[in-house]
Coordinates of C-alpha atoms in Angstrom, one line a residue:
Chain A
M7 CA 74.9 15.5 51.9
A8 CA 73.5 14.7 47.4
A9 CA 71.0 11.7 48.2
S10 CA 73.7 9.6 45.7
A11 CA 76.0 9.1 48.7
T12 CA 75.0 6.7 50.4
P13 CA 74.7 4.2 47.2
L14 CA 77.9 5.4 46.1
V15 CA 79.6 4.4 49.6
L16 CA 78.5 1.3 49.1
S17 CA 78.6 1.0 45.6
I18 CA 82.7 1.6 46.3
L19 CA 81.9 -0.9 49.4
A20 CA 81.2 -4.1 47.7
E21 CA 84.4 -3.6 45.3
G22 CA 86.4 -4.6 48.6
E23 CA 87.2 -3.2 52.6
N24 CA 88.5 0.0 52.3
Y25 CA 89.2 3.4 53.9
G26 CA 87.8 6.5 54.5
Y27 CA 90.8 8.4 52.9
A28 CA 90.5 5.8 50.4
I29 CA 87.1 6.0 49.5
L30 CA 86.6 9.3 48.4
K31 CA 90.0 9.1 46.1
R32 CA 87.7 6.3 44.7
I33 CA 84.9 8.5 44.7
K34 CA 86.9 12.0 42.7
E35 CA 88.6 9.4 40.6
L36 CA 85.6 7.5 39.3
S37 CA 83.9 11.1 38.8
D38 CA 86.4 12.1 36.8
G39 CA 86.7 14.8 40.5
A40 CA 83.0 15.8 38.9
L41 CA 81.5 15.1 42.2
E42 CA 83.5 16.4 45.4
W43 CA 82.7 16.4 49.4
T44 CA 83.6 18.2 51.9
D45 CA 85.8 15.2 52.7
G46 CA 84.5 15.3 56.2
M47 CA 81.2 14.7 55.9
L48 CA 82.1 10.9 54.5
Y49 CA 83.0 9.7 58.3
P50 CA 79.1 11.2 59.5
L51 CA 77.9 8.5 56.7
L52 CA 79.7 5.9 57.2
H53 CA 78.9 5.7 60.6
R54 CA 75.8 6.4 59.9
L55 CA 76.2 2.8 57.5
H56 CA 77.3 1.1 60.2
R57 CA 75.1 1.9 63.2
L58 CA 72.3 0.6 59.8
G59 CA 74.4 -2.3 60.4
Y60 CA 74.7 -1.9 56.4
V61 CA 78.4 -1.9 57.0
T62 CA 81.3 -3.3 59.7
T63 CA 84.7 -1.7 60.4
E64 CA 87.8 -2.2 62.3
W65 CA 90.7 -0.4 62.9
R66 CA 93.8 -2.2 61.6
T67 CA 97.3 -1.0 60.2
P68 CA 98.3 -2.7 57.4
D69 CA 101.9 -4.1 56.9
G70 CA 104.1 -0.6 56.0
G71 CA 101.5 0.7 56.7
R72 CA 99.2 3.0 59.2
R73 CA 96.6 2.5 61.6
R74 CA 92.5 3.2 59.5
R75 CA 89.8 2.4 59.7
Y76 CA 88.1 -0.4 57.3
Y77 CA 84.2 -0.5 56.3
R78 CA 83.3 -4.1 55.4
I79 CA 79.6 -4.2 53.4
T80 CA 77.3 -6.4 54.8
E81 CA 74.4 -8.6 53.8
D82 CA 72.1 -6.4 54.9
G83 CA 74.9 -3.4 53.1
R84 CA 74.2 -5.8 49.7
K85 CA 70.3 -5.8 50.1
A86 CA 70.2 -2.1 50.9
L87 CA 72.7 -1.5 47.5
A88 CA 70.3 -3.5 45.2
E89 CA 67.1 -1.2 47.1
H90 CA 69.0 1.8 45.8
K91 CA 69.9 0.5 42.4
K92 CA 66.4 0.0 41.3
Q93 CA 65.2 3.5 42.5
W94 CA 68.6 4.9 40.9
E95 CA 67.9 3.1 37.8
V96 CA 63.8 3.9 37.9
I97 CA 64.1 7.3 38.4
T98 CA 67.0 7.8 35.6
L99 CA 65.1 5.9 32.8
T100 CA 61.8 8.4 33.3
L101 CA 64.0 10.8 33.0
S102 CA 65.9 10.0 30.1
S103 CA 62.9 9.7 28.5
V104 CA 61.9 13.2 29.3
W105 CA 64.5 14.5 28.2
D106 CA 64.0 12.4 24.9
D107 CA 60.7 13.6 24.1
R108 CA 61.7 17.1 25.1
R109 CA 64.5 16.7 22.6
D110 CA 61.4 14.8 20.0
L111 CA 59.2 17.7 20.0
A112 CA 61.4 20.4 20.3
S113 CA 63.2 18.1 16.8
G114 CA 59.7 17.9 16.0
M115 CA 58.6 21.6 15.5
A116 CA 61.8 22.8 13.7
Chain B
M10 CA 106.6 15.2 59.1
T11 CA 108.6 18.5 61.1
D12 CA 107.3 18.8 64.6
T13 CA 105.1 22.2 63.5
V14 CA 102.7 19.8 61.2
E15 CA 102.9 17.2 64.5
A16 CA 102.2 20.6 67.3
R17 CA 99.4 21.6 64.6
I18 CA 97.4 18.3 64.1
G19 CA 97.8 18.5 68.2
E20 CA 96.6 21.2 68.4
W21 CA 93.7 20.8 65.6
R22 CA 92.5 17.5 67.4
D23 CA 92.5 19.4 71.3
Y24 CA 90.1 21.3 69.3
V25 CA 87.6 19.3 67.8
L26 CA 87.3 18.0 71.1
K27 CA 87.0 20.4 73.4
K28 CA 84.9 22.4 70.7
T29 CA 82.8 19.7 69.3
A30 CA 80.6 16.6 69.8
I31 CA 82.6 14.9 68.0
L32 CA 84.4 11.6 69.7
P33 CA 87.5 10.4 70.8
D34 CA 87.5 6.9 68.3
E35 CA 85.8 9.8 65.4
V36 CA 88.4 12.4 65.7
D37 CA 91.6 9.6 65.9
E38 CA 90.0 8.7 62.1
L39 CA 89.6 12.0 61.1
E40 CA 93.1 12.7 62.6
T41 CA 94.1 9.4 59.5
H42 CA 92.4 10.8 56.8
L43 CA 94.1 14.5 57.5
R44 CA 97.4 12.7 57.9
E45 CA 97.4 11.0 54.7
Q46 CA 95.9 14.0 52.9
I47 CA 98.7 15.5 54.0
V48 CA 101.2 13.2 53.2
D49 CA 100.0 13.9 49.6
L50 CA 99.7 17.4 48.8
E51 CA 103.4 16.9 49.7
S52 CA 103.6 14.6 47.6
V53 CA 102.8 16.5 44.5
G54 CA 105.0 19.5 45.6
L55 CA 103.0 21.5 48.7
S56 CA 105.1 22.1 51.6
T57 CA 104.0 20.4 54.8
D58 CA 102.1 24.1 56.0
E59 CA 100.1 24.8 53.5
A60 CA 99.5 21.0 53.3
F61 CA 98.3 21.3 56.5
L62 CA 96.3 23.7 56.1
I63 CA 94.6 22.6 52.6
A64 CA 94.1 19.6 54.9
V65 CA 92.8 20.9 57.5
G66 CA 90.1 23.6 54.4
R67 CA 88.9 20.2 52.9
I68 CA 88.1 18.4 55.8
G69 CA 85.8 21.0 56.0
A70 CA 83.6 23.3 58.8
M71 CA 83.1 21.9 61.8
D72 CA 79.9 22.7 63.5
D73 CA 78.5 21.2 60.7
L74 CA 80.6 18.3 60.7
S75 CA 80.3 17.8 64.3
G76 CA 76.6 18.9 64.1
E77 CA 76.6 15.6 61.3
F78 CA 78.0 13.3 64.0
A79 CA 75.9 14.5 66.4
R80 CA 72.6 13.1 64.4
E81 CA 74.1 9.9 64.5
H82 CA 75.0 9.5 68.5
S83 CA 71.5 8.3 68.8
G84 CA 71.2 10.3 72.1
R85 CA 73.9 12.9 72.0
L86 CA 70.8 15.4 69.2
W87 CA 71.2 17.8 72.1
K88 CA 75.0 19.1 71.4
Q89 CA 74.6 20.2 68.5
L90 CA 72.6 22.7 69.3
I91 CA 75.9 23.8 72.1
P92 CA 77.6 25.7 69.8
T93 CA 74.5 28.4 69.1
E94 CA 73.4 27.5 72.6
S95 CA 74.6 31.3 73.5
A96 CA 72.0 32.3 71.4
V97 CA 69.2 30.3 72.3
K98 CA 67.5 32.7 74.2
N99 CA 67.6 32.9 78.5
D100 CA 64.0 31.6 79.2
W101 CA 64.7 31.0 82.9
M102 CA 61.9 33.9 83.7
A103 CA 59.6 32.0 81.0
A104 CA 59.6 28.4 82.1
I105 CA 59.4 30.2 86.2
G106 CA 55.8 32.6 84.4
F107 CA 54.3 29.4 82.9
A108 CA 55.2 27.3 86.5
F109 CA 53.6 30.2 88.0
G110 CA 50.4 29.9 86.0
A111 CA 50.0 26.8 86.9
A112 CA 50.4 27.0 91.0
V113 CA 48.1 29.4 91.1
V114 CA 45.9 27.4 88.5
T115 CA 46.2 24.6 90.6
Q116 CA 46.0 26.9 93.7
V117 CA 42.1 28.3 92.8
A118 CA 40.9 25.4 91.8
R119 CA 41.7 23.5 94.9
Y120 CA 39.6 26.9 96.7
A121 CA 36.6 25.8 94.1
A122 CA 36.8 22.2 95.1
G123 CA 36.5 23.3 98.8
F124 CA 40.1 22.9 100.3
P125 CA 40.6 22.8 103.1
E126 CA 37.4 21.1 104.5
T127 CA 36.7 18.5 101.5
Q128 CA 38.1 18.0 98.2
A129 CA 35.3 17.6 95.6
P130 CA 36.3 14.5 93.1
W131 CA 35.9 17.1 90.3
L132 CA 39.2 18.3 91.0
A133 CA 41.1 14.8 91.0
R134 CA 39.6 14.2 86.8
N135 CA 40.5 17.7 86.1
L136 CA 44.2 18.0 87.9
A137 CA 46.0 17.0 84.2
I138 CA 43.9 19.4 82.3
L139 CA 44.9 22.6 84.7
I140 CA 48.0 21.8 84.9
L141 CA 49.3 20.4 81.7
P142 CA 48.5 23.5 79.6
F143 CA 51.2 25.3 81.1
L144 CA 54.2 22.5 80.1
A145 CA 52.7 22.4 76.7
G146 CA 52.9 26.2 76.5
Y147 CA 56.0 26.2 77.4
F148 CA 57.4 24.3 74.4
A149 CA 55.4 25.8 72.6
Y150 CA 56.9 29.3 73.4
R151 CA 60.4 27.6 73.4
R152 CA 59.9 25.9 70.2
G153 CA 58.3 28.9 68.5
L154 CA 55.3 26.8 66.8
S155 CA 53.1 28.5 64.1
G156 CA 49.7 29.8 65.8
R157 CA 48.9 26.5 63.4
K158 CA 50.3 23.8 66.0
I159 CA 49.4 25.8 68.6
L160 CA 45.9 25.2 68.1
G161 CA 45.7 22.1 67.0
L162 CA 47.8 21.4 70.8
A163 CA 45.2 22.9 72.4
I164 CA 42.6 20.8 70.8
P165 CA 42.9 18.4 72.6
F166 CA 42.3 19.8 75.5
V167 CA 40.2 21.3 75.0
V168 CA 38.1 18.5 73.8
S169 CA 39.5 16.1 77.5
A170 CA 37.7 19.7 79.3
V171 CA 35.2 19.5 77.8
L172 CA 34.2 15.9 77.7
I173 CA 35.3 14.5 80.8
N174 CA 33.2 17.5 82.9
L175 CA 30.1 17.0 80.9
Y176 CA 29.9 13.0 81.3
P177 CA 28.0 12.9 84.3
F178 CA 29.6 10.3 86.4
S179 CA 27.7 8.8 89.5
P180 CA 29.7 8.7 93.0
G181 CA 32.0 5.6 93.7
A182 CA 31.1 3.9 96.9
A183 CA 32.2 6.0 99.8
G184 CA 34.9 3.9 101.5
D185 CA 36.5 2.2 98.4
L186 CA 40.5 1.8 99.3
F187 CA 41.6 3.6 95.7
S188 CA 38.2 5.7 95.2
R189 CA 37.2 7.2 98.0
T190 CA 34.6 9.5 96.7
L191 CA 35.9 8.8 92.9
G192 CA 33.5 6.2 90.6
S193 CA 35.3 3.6 88.5
T194 CA 35.3 5.5 85.0
E195 CA 36.0 8.8 87.1
L196 CA 39.3 6.4 88.1
L197 CA 39.9 5.8 85.1
V198 CA 40.2 9.2 84.1
A199 CA 42.4 10.8 86.4
V200 CA 44.8 8.0 85.9
A201 CA 44.8 7.8 81.8
L202 CA 44.3 11.2 81.3
P203 CA 47.8 12.2 82.0
V204 CA 48.8 10.0 80.3
A205 CA 46.7 10.7 77.3
L206 CA 48.4 14.3 77.6
W207 CA 51.5 13.8 78.0
F208 CA 51.9 12.7 74.7
V209 CA 49.9 16.0 73.5
V210 CA 52.8 17.3 75.1
G211 CA 55.3 15.4 73.7
Y212 CA 53.5 16.9 70.2
A213 CA 55.3 20.2 71.2
Y214 CA 58.2 18.8 72.8
T215 CA 59.5 17.3 69.5
G216 CA 58.4 20.7 67.9
G217 CA 54.9 19.4 66.0
D218 CA 56.8 16.7 64.2
L219 CA 55.7 13.5 65.8
S220 CA 56.5 11.8 62.0
S221 CA 60.2 12.0 63.3
R222 CA 61.5 9.0 64.7
Q223 CA 64.3 10.5 66.4
R224 CA 62.4 13.1 68.0
R225 CA 59.9 10.6 69.5
M226 CA 62.9 9.1 71.1
D227 CA 64.2 13.0 72.2
F228 CA 60.4 13.1 74.1
V229 CA 61.5 9.0 75.7
R230 CA 64.6 10.6 77.0
F231 CA 63.2 13.7 77.8
T232 CA 60.7 11.7 79.8
G233 CA 62.8 10.0 81.8
E234 CA 64.7 12.8 82.6
W235 CA 61.5 14.6 83.9
V236 CA 61.0 12.1 86.3
I237 CA 64.5 12.3 87.8
Y238 CA 64.1 16.2 87.9
Y239 CA 61.1 15.9 89.1
T240 CA 61.5 13.2 92.0
L241 CA 64.5 15.4 93.0
I242 CA 62.6 18.6 93.8
A243 CA 59.8 16.1 95.4
I244 CA 62.0 14.8 97.0
G245 CA 64.2 18.4 98.1
G246 CA 60.5 19.6 98.5
G247 CA 59.6 16.8 101.0
V248 CA 62.8 18.5 103.6
L249 CA 62.0 21.6 103.7
L250 CA 58.8 20.8 104.4
T251 CA 59.4 18.5 107.4
I252 CA 62.0 20.9 108.4
T253 CA 59.4 23.9 108.4
A254 CA 56.6 21.5 110.3
G255 CA 59.9 21.2 112.9
V256 CA 61.0 25.2 113.2
L257 CA 57.2 26.4 113.1
G258 CA 55.9 23.4 115.8
P259 CA 56.9 25.7 119.0
T260 CA 55.5 28.6 117.8
G261 CA 52.0 27.0 118.2
A262 CA 51.3 28.3 114.3
D263 CA 49.8 25.2 112.6
A264 CA 51.5 23.5 110.7
E265 CA 50.2 21.2 109.0
A266 CA 47.9 23.5 107.6
V267 CA 50.7 25.8 106.2
I268 CA 52.4 22.2 104.4
N269 CA 49.1 21.6 102.5
W270 CA 48.8 25.5 101.0
V271 CA 51.9 25.2 99.8
V272 CA 52.4 21.4 98.2
G273 CA 49.7 21.3 95.1
P274 CA 50.4 24.8 93.5
G275 CA 54.5 23.9 94.5
A276 CA 53.7 19.6 92.8
A277 CA 52.2 22.2 89.9
G278 CA 54.7 24.4 89.1
A279 CA 57.8 21.9 89.4
V280 CA 56.1 20.8 86.6
V281 CA 57.7 23.3 84.5
I282 CA 60.5 23.7 86.2
S283 CA 62.1 20.1 85.7
A284 CA 61.2 20.1 81.8
W285 CA 62.9 24.0 82.2
L286 CA 65.5 21.8 84.6
V287 CA 66.1 18.8 81.4
E288 CA 65.7 21.4 78.7
T289 CA 68.6 23.8 80.2
K290 CA 71.1 21.7 82.6
Q291 CA 71.1 18.3 79.7
R292 CA 75.0 18.3 81.1
V293 CA 74.0 17.5 84.2
V294 CA 71.4 14.5 83.5
E295 CA 73.4 13.1 80.7
N296 CA 76.1 12.6 83.9
M297 CA 73.3 10.8 85.5
A298 CA 71.2 9.1 83.8
P299 CA 72.7 6.3 82.9
V300 CA 75.0 5.7 86.0
L301 CA 71.0 5.2 86.8
T302 CA 70.1 2.9 84.8
M303 CA 73.7 1.1 85.2
I304 CA 72.6 0.2 88.8
F305 CA 68.8 -0.3 88.4
T306 CA 68.5 -2.2 85.3
P307 CA 70.2 -4.9 87.1
L308 CA 68.6 -4.7 90.3
F309 CA 65.5 -4.7 88.4
A310 CA 66.7 -7.4 86.5
I311 CA 67.3 -9.7 90.0
M312 CA 63.6 -8.3 91.8
L313 CA 62.5 -10.1 88.1
A314 CA 63.6 -12.9 88.3
A315 CA 63.7 -14.0 91.2
A316 CA 59.8 -12.6 91.1
V317 CA 59.0 -15.0 88.3
V318 CA 60.8 -17.6 89.8
V319 CA 59.0 -17.2 93.0
Y320 CA 55.6 -17.2 91.4
L321 CA 56.2 -19.9 88.6
V322 CA 56.9 -22.3 91.3
N323 CA 54.8 -21.9 94.1
G324 CA 51.7 -21.3 91.3
L325 CA 50.5 -18.2 93.3
G326 CA 47.9 -16.4 92.4
F327 CA 47.0 -13.1 92.5
D328 CA 44.1 -11.3 94.4
R329 CA 43.1 -8.2 93.2
D330 CA 45.5 -5.4 95.4
L331 CA 48.8 -7.5 94.3
L332 CA 47.5 -7.7 90.5
F333 CA 47.3 -3.7 89.8
V334 CA 51.1 -3.7 91.7
F335 CA 52.6 -5.6 89.0
D336 CA 50.4 -4.5 86.2
A337 CA 52.1 -0.4 88.0
L338 CA 55.7 -2.8 88.2
L339 CA 54.9 -3.7 83.9
V340 CA 54.2 -0.4 83.1
V341 CA 57.1 1.0 85.8
V342 CA 60.2 -2.1 83.4
L343 CA 58.5 -0.8 80.4
G344 CA 59.8 2.8 81.0
L345 CA 63.1 1.2 82.1
V346 CA 63.4 -1.0 79.1
L347 CA 62.5 2.7 76.8
Y348 CA 64.6 4.5 78.8
G349 CA 67.1 2.4 78.8
I350 CA 67.5 2.3 74.8
S351 CA 66.8 5.8 74.5
A352 CA 70.0 6.4 76.8
R353 CA 72.3 4.0 75.2
E354 CA 75.6 4.9 73.4
P355 CA 75.6 4.5 70.0
D356 CA 77.7 0.9 70.3
P357 CA 76.5 -1.6 67.4
R358 CA 78.0 -4.3 69.7
P359 CA 76.0 -6.0 72.4
G360 CA 77.3 -5.5 75.6
W361 CA 76.8 -7.1 79.1
M362 CA 74.1 -4.1 79.7
D363 CA 71.7 -5.4 76.9
R364 CA 72.4 -8.8 78.2
V365 CA 70.8 -7.4 81.7
Q366 CA 68.3 -5.9 79.8
L367 CA 67.1 -9.0 77.7
I368 CA 66.7 -10.8 81.2
V369 CA 64.0 -7.5 82.3
V370 CA 61.8 -8.0 79.0
V371 CA 61.9 -11.8 79.3
S372 CA 60.7 -11.9 82.9
A373 CA 58.7 -8.7 82.1
L374 CA 57.1 -10.8 79.9
V375 CA 56.2 -13.7 81.8
L376 CA 55.1 -12.0 85.1
D377 CA 52.8 -11.0 82.2
L378 CA 51.5 -13.8 80.9
L379 CA 51.2 -14.8 85.1
V380 CA 49.3 -11.7 84.9
L381 CA 47.4 -12.2 82.4
G382 CA 46.1 -15.9 82.8
T383 CA 44.8 -14.4 86.2
M384 CA 43.1 -11.6 84.6
I385 CA 41.1 -13.5 82.4
A386 CA 40.0 -15.7 84.4
R387 CA 38.5 -12.7 87.3
I388 CA 37.2 -11.8 84.3
G389 CA 35.5 -15.1 82.8
E390 CA 34.1 -15.4 87.0
L391 CA 33.2 -11.4 87.2
G392 CA 32.0 -10.4 84.2
F393 CA 33.6 -7.3 82.7
T394 CA 34.0 -3.5 84.6
P395 CA 35.9 -0.6 83.3
N396 CA 38.6 -1.7 86.2
R397 CA 39.5 -5.0 84.8
T398 CA 39.2 -4.2 80.8
A399 CA 41.6 -1.5 81.2
A400 CA 43.8 -3.2 82.7
L401 CA 43.5 -6.1 80.3
G402 CA 44.1 -3.7 77.4
L403 CA 47.1 -2.6 79.4
N404 CA 48.1 -5.3 79.5
L405 CA 48.0 -7.0 75.9
I406 CA 49.8 -4.1 74.9
L407 CA 52.4 -4.8 77.1
L408 CA 52.4 -8.3 76.0
I409 CA 52.8 -7.2 72.1
N410 CA 55.6 -4.8 73.3
L411 CA 57.7 -6.8 75.8
A412 CA 57.4 -10.4 73.0
R413 CA 58.5 -8.2 69.7
S414 CA 61.3 -6.4 71.9
A415 CA 62.1 -9.3 74.1
W416 CA 62.5 -11.0 70.0
L417 CA 64.5 -8.2 68.4
A418 CA 66.9 -8.2 71.5
F419 CA 67.8 -11.4 70.7
R420 CA 68.4 -11.2 67.2
F421 CA 70.4 -8.4 67.9
Q422 CA 72.6 -10.8 70.7
T423 CA 73.3 -12.9 68.9
G424 CA 74.6 -11.1 66.1
R425 CA 71.5 -11.7 63.1
S426 CA 70.0 -8.0 63.4
T427 CA 71.6 -3.9 65.1
F428 CA 70.5 -3.0 68.0
H429 CA 68.1 0.1 66.0
L430 CA 65.5 -2.0 65.0
L431 CA 64.5 -2.6 68.4
E432 CA 64.8 1.7 68.9
R433 CA 62.4 1.8 65.7
W434 CA 60.3 -1.1 66.6
Q435 CA 60.1 1.4 70.5
T436 CA 59.2 4.5 68.9
S437 CA 56.5 2.9 66.1
Y438 CA 55.1 1.9 69.4
L439 CA 54.7 4.5 71.2
P440 CA 51.1 6.0 69.4
V441 CA 49.4 2.6 70.7
F442 CA 49.8 3.7 74.3
A443 CA 49.2 6.5 73.8
A444 CA 45.7 6.1 72.2
W445 CA 45.2 3.5 74.8
A446 CA 45.3 6.3 77.7
A447 CA 42.9 7.8 75.7
I448 CA 40.5 5.9 75.1
V449 CA 41.0 4.8 78.1
A450 CA 39.5 8.3 79.7
L451 CA 37.0 9.3 76.8
A452 CA 35.3 6.5 75.8
F453 CA 34.9 4.2 79.0
P454 CA 32.9 6.6 80.8
P455 CA 30.4 6.4 77.9
L456 CA 30.6 2.7 77.2
F457 CA 30.7 1.8 80.8
G458 CA 27.4 4.3 82.0
F459 CA 29.8 6.8 83.8
I460 CA 30.3 3.7 86.8

């Protein structure tokens, strides 16, 4: 599974508690379908986040809905997410400056 | 949904439960996912059958998924191997070969040491070097270690073999209870070297990857299960030998000599055979081990708590023998705690077993403090000897481990921390034990002048 999976799932849970199927739908929707995983793989990831104490979980049946397992982000989870955010910002910045340099170089030579 | 799709979901569920490491609760979750997906696909115009097939396909290959889940059941990593088990080479012949090697080498060494009349002291300090390479070799073979890793594995054995046989140990005082003809530092080598080299075996067990916490935990679990199997084999062997003695008695044969001849190589070979059993008969131990920890952890909790109360109330001192007993007890307790942690089901909430374990840890901590107090007083009065220094170091190392374990376990129970921090602490601490054992075995003799 991609390295981006953990921050992605944590970010979606930071929007509010959610369950597996809806989390996947939300990821597809946010990425316009560009990011699509093998569905099942989400669940081991969620359980890992649970073991690490980043999310809490409970089985619940909402009114008129089916019984589902809901996940809710914890304080530790938010801290981990903040840490991930920092790392991704550094990576994005670095990558874009590398790519900008290339472009400058390319246009300078032209 | 129609009956046929219900039936298909039922079949799918049975298949997943039977063929993979995925637990029922996790299958429930996957099933709700499957159902939501089917409903969504139907709403865009697919037939129920089509929707079912696509939904199952999207969940992914069950073997891969099973592997991912198994990684999360901290204690169940081996289950990933189940689908490919038939592909694993049937290595019972290798196990018997290595066991036979250990047995033969031990027997030859016993004769060289003067068996059956006497037993030269060098045999005791060399036992680990004679037997454990076969265990390490078995794992190197089983894990298919590279040549470089095998070389790395051999170095500690060679270095310690050379050192402890070049050290000019002076013979111990005859008639001493623990040592007989072993000197103090020589006795320490005989006790600490097997421990240090056991961690070297761990290097082979983990396939040369000691940095992985999960692998380290696997090795802890392996150690616990190995002890269980070894004890079972020893009990079985004991029964067999007792009966043999009974049968041989009337024939006039010297039963004691026969038993003496068999016990040494048998005990050496059983080291490898137990490891092989742990590796191949995982399922059996898996059923047994949680039961054993469940029985013994509460018993130890009661015994330790009672000991703490008795010793605190009566203010009893510890003499030399009692200190020895308590040190052994503390090591066993730590082993139990470690094994309990490694065999724990991956439940994020604290259960009653966790509370019992906290009692064990706290009682052991108090006892350790009492022992340390006495020990420091003895050292102040009588000075440092190799034995006292080794024991003092061990107690300090245990104290730090137990104190932090108690703190982390307490935070976990009050919901302020997760269990995995406790797991992490224990796996990070393992090298400390290994290092102290190595220091006692290899550095103490020269430090204390080989007395």
